[in-house]
Backbone as CSV, one residue per row, in Angstrom:
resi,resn,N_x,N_y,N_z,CA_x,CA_y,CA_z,C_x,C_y,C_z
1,UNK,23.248,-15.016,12.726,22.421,-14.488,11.667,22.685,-12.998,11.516
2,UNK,22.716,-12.617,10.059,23.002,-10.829,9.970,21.661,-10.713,9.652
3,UNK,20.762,-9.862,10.474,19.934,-9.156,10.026,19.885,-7.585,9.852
4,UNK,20.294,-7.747,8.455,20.556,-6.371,8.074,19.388,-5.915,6.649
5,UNK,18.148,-7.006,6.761,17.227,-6.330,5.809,16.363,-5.172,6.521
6,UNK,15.456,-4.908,5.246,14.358,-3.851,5.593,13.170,-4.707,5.296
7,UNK,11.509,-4.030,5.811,10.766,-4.680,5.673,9.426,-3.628,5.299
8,UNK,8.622,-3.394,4.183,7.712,-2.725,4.667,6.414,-3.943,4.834
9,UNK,5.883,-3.101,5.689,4.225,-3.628,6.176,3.021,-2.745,5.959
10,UNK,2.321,-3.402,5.025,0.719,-2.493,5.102,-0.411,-2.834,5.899
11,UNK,-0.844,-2.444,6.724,-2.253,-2.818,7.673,-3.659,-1.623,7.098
12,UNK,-4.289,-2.560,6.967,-5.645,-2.151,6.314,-6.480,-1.500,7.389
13,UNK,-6.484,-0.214,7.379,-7.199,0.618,8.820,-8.516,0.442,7.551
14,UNK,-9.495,0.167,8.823,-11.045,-0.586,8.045,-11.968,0.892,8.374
15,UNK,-11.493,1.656,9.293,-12.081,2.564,9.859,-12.102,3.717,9.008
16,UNK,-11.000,4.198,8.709,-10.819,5.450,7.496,-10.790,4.474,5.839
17,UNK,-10.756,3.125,6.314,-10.465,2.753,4.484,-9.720,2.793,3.340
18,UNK,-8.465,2.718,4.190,-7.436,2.953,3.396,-5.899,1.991,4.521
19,UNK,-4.599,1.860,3.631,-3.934,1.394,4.176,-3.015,1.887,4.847
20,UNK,-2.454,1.449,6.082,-1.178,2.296,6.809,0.495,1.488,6.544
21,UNK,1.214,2.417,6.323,2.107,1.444,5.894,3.931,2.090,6.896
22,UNK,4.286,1.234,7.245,4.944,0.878,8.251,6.831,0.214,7.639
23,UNK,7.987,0.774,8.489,9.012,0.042,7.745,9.569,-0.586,8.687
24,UNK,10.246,-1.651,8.578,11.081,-2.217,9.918,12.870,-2.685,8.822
25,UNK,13.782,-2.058,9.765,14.776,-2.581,10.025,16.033,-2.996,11.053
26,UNK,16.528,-3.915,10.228,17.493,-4.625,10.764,16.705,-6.368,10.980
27,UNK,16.186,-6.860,9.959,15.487,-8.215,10.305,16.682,-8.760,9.131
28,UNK,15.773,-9.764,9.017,16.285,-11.287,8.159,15.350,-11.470,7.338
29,UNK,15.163,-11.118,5.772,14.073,-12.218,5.154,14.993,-13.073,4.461
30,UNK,13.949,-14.380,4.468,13.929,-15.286,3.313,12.874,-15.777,2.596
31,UNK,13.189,-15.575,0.614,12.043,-15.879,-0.021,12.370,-17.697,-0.278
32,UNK,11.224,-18.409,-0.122,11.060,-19.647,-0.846,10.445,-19.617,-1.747
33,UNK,10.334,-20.373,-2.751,9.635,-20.899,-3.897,8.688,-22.223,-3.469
34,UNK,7.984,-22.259,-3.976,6.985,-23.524,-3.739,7.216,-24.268,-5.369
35,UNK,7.424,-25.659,-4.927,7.589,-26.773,-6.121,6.792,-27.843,-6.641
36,UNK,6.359,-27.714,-7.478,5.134,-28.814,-8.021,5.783,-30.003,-7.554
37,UNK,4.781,-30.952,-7.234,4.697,-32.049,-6.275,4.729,-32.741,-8.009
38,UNK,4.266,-32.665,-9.133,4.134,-33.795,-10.078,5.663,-33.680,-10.972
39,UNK,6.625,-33.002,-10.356,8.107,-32.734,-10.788,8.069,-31.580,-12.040
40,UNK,7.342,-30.555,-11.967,6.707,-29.584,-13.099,7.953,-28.223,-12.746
41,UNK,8.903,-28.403,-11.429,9.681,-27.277,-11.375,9.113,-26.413,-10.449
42,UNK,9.388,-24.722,-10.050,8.709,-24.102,-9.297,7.939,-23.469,-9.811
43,UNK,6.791,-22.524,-9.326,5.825,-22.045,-9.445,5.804,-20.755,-8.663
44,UNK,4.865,-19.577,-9.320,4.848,-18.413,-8.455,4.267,-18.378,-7.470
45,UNK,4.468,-19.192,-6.654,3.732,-19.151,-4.771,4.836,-19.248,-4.281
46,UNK,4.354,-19.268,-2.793,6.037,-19.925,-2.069,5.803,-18.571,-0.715
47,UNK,6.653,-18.460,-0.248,6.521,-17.921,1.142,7.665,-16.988,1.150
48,UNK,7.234,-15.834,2.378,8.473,-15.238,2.865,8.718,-15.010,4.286
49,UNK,9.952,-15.432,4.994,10.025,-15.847,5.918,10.777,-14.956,6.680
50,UNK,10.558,-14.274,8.128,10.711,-12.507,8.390,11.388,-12.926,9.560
51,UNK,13.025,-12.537,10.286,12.929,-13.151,11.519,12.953,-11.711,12.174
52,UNK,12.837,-11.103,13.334,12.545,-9.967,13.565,13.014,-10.385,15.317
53,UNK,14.736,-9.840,15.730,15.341,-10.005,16.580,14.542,-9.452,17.718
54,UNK,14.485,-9.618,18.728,14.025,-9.183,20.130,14.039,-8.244,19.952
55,UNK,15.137,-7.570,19.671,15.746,-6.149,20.090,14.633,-5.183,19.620
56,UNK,13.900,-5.696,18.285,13.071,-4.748,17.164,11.688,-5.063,18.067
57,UNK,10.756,-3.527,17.678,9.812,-3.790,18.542,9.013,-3.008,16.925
58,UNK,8.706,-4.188,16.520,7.813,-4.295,15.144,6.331,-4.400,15.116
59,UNK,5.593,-3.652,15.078,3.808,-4.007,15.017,3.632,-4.715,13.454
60,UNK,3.288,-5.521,13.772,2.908,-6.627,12.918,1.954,-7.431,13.106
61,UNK,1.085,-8.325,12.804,-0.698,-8.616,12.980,-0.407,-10.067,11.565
62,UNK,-0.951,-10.864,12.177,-1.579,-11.683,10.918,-2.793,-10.728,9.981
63,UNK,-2.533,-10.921,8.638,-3.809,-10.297,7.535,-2.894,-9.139,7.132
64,UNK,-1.755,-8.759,7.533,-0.489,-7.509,7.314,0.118,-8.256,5.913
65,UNK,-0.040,-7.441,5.143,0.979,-7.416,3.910,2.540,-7.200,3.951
66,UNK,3.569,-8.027,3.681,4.965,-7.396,4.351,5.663,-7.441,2.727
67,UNK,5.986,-6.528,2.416,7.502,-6.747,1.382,8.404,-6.196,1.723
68,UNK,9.438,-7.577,1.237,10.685,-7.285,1.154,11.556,-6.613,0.191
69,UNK,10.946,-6.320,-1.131,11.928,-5.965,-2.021,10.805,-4.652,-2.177
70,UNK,10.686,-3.755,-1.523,10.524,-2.052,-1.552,9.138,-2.010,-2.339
71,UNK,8.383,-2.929,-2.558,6.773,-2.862,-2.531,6.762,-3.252,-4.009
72,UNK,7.503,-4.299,-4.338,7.016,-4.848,-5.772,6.563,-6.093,-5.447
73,UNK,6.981,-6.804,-4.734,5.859,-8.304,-4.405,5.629,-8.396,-3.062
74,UNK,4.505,-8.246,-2.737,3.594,-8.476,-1.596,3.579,-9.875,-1.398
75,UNK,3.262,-10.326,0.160,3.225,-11.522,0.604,1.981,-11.190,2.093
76,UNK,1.232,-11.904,2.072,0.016,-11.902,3.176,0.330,-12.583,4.580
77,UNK,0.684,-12.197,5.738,1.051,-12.795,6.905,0.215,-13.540,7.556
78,UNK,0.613,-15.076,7.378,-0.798,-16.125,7.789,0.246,-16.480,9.040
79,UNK,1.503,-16.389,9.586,1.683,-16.771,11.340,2.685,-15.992,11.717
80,UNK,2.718,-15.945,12.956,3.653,-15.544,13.340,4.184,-16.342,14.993
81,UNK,5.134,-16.634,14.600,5.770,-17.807,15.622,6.623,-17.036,16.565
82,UNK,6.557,-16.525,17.915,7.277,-16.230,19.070,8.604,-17.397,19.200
83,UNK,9.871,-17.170,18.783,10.947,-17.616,19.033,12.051,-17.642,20.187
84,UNK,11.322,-16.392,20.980,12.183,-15.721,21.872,12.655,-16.756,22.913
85,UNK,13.727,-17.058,23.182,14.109,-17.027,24.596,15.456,-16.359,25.276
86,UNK,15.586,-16.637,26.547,16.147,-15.647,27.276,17.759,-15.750,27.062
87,UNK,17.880,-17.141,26.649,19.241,-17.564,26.665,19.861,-17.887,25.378
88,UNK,19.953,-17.011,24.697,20.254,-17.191,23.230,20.306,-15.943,22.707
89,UNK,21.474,-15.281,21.933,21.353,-13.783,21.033,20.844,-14.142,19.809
90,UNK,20.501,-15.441,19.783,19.473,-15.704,18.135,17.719,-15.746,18.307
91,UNK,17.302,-15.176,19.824,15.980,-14.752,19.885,15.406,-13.776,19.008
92,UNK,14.176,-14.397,18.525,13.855,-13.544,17.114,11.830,-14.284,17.472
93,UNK,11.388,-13.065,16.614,10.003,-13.317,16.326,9.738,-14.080,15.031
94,UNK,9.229,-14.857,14.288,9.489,-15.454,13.115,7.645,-15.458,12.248
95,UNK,8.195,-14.444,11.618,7.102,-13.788,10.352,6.860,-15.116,8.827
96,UNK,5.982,-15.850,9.243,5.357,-15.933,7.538,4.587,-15.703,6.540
97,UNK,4.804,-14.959,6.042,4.164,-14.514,4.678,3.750,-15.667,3.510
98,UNK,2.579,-15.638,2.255,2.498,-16.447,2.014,1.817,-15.963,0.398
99,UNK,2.232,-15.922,-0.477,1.449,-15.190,-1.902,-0.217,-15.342,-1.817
């Protein structure tokens, strides 16, 4: 895998009330589209999918806003899946985002 994207992240500091915003590179995104189930084509939902190599030491939180394309579409981080293991250079953290 080349992970040679960028990523920004916004986290909502509740305390001052306002957002902090954060960049990460060298990841992997991928956008999906979500497809009507009644054969209607795609639709503007769908997911974005963040892999974020070991190596990167990324603060990231479920309820984190992440975009990939430099802050024109936002995506809301509902998981984040620990991929890591020891024996593999394709250990990665795996970010989903979700409209």
């Amino acid at each position: 895998m080349r992970m040679e994207d960028s990523l920004l992240i916004r986290s909502l500091d509740r305390a001052a009330g306002h957002f902090n915003q954060a960049e990460a590179h060298g990841v992997l995104c991928t956008v999906t589209d979500a497809v009507e189930t009644d054969g209607r084509g795609f639709v503007s939902g769908g997911q974005l999918i963040v892999r974020i190599p070991e190596r990167e030491s990324v603060a990231i939180c479920c309820g984190d806003e992440v975009s990939h394309d430099g802050g024109v579409s936002w995506f809301t981080v509902t998981e984040i899946r620990d991929n890591r293991r020891a024996d593999t250079p394709l250990s990665h953290r795996k970010v989903i985002g979700r409209r």
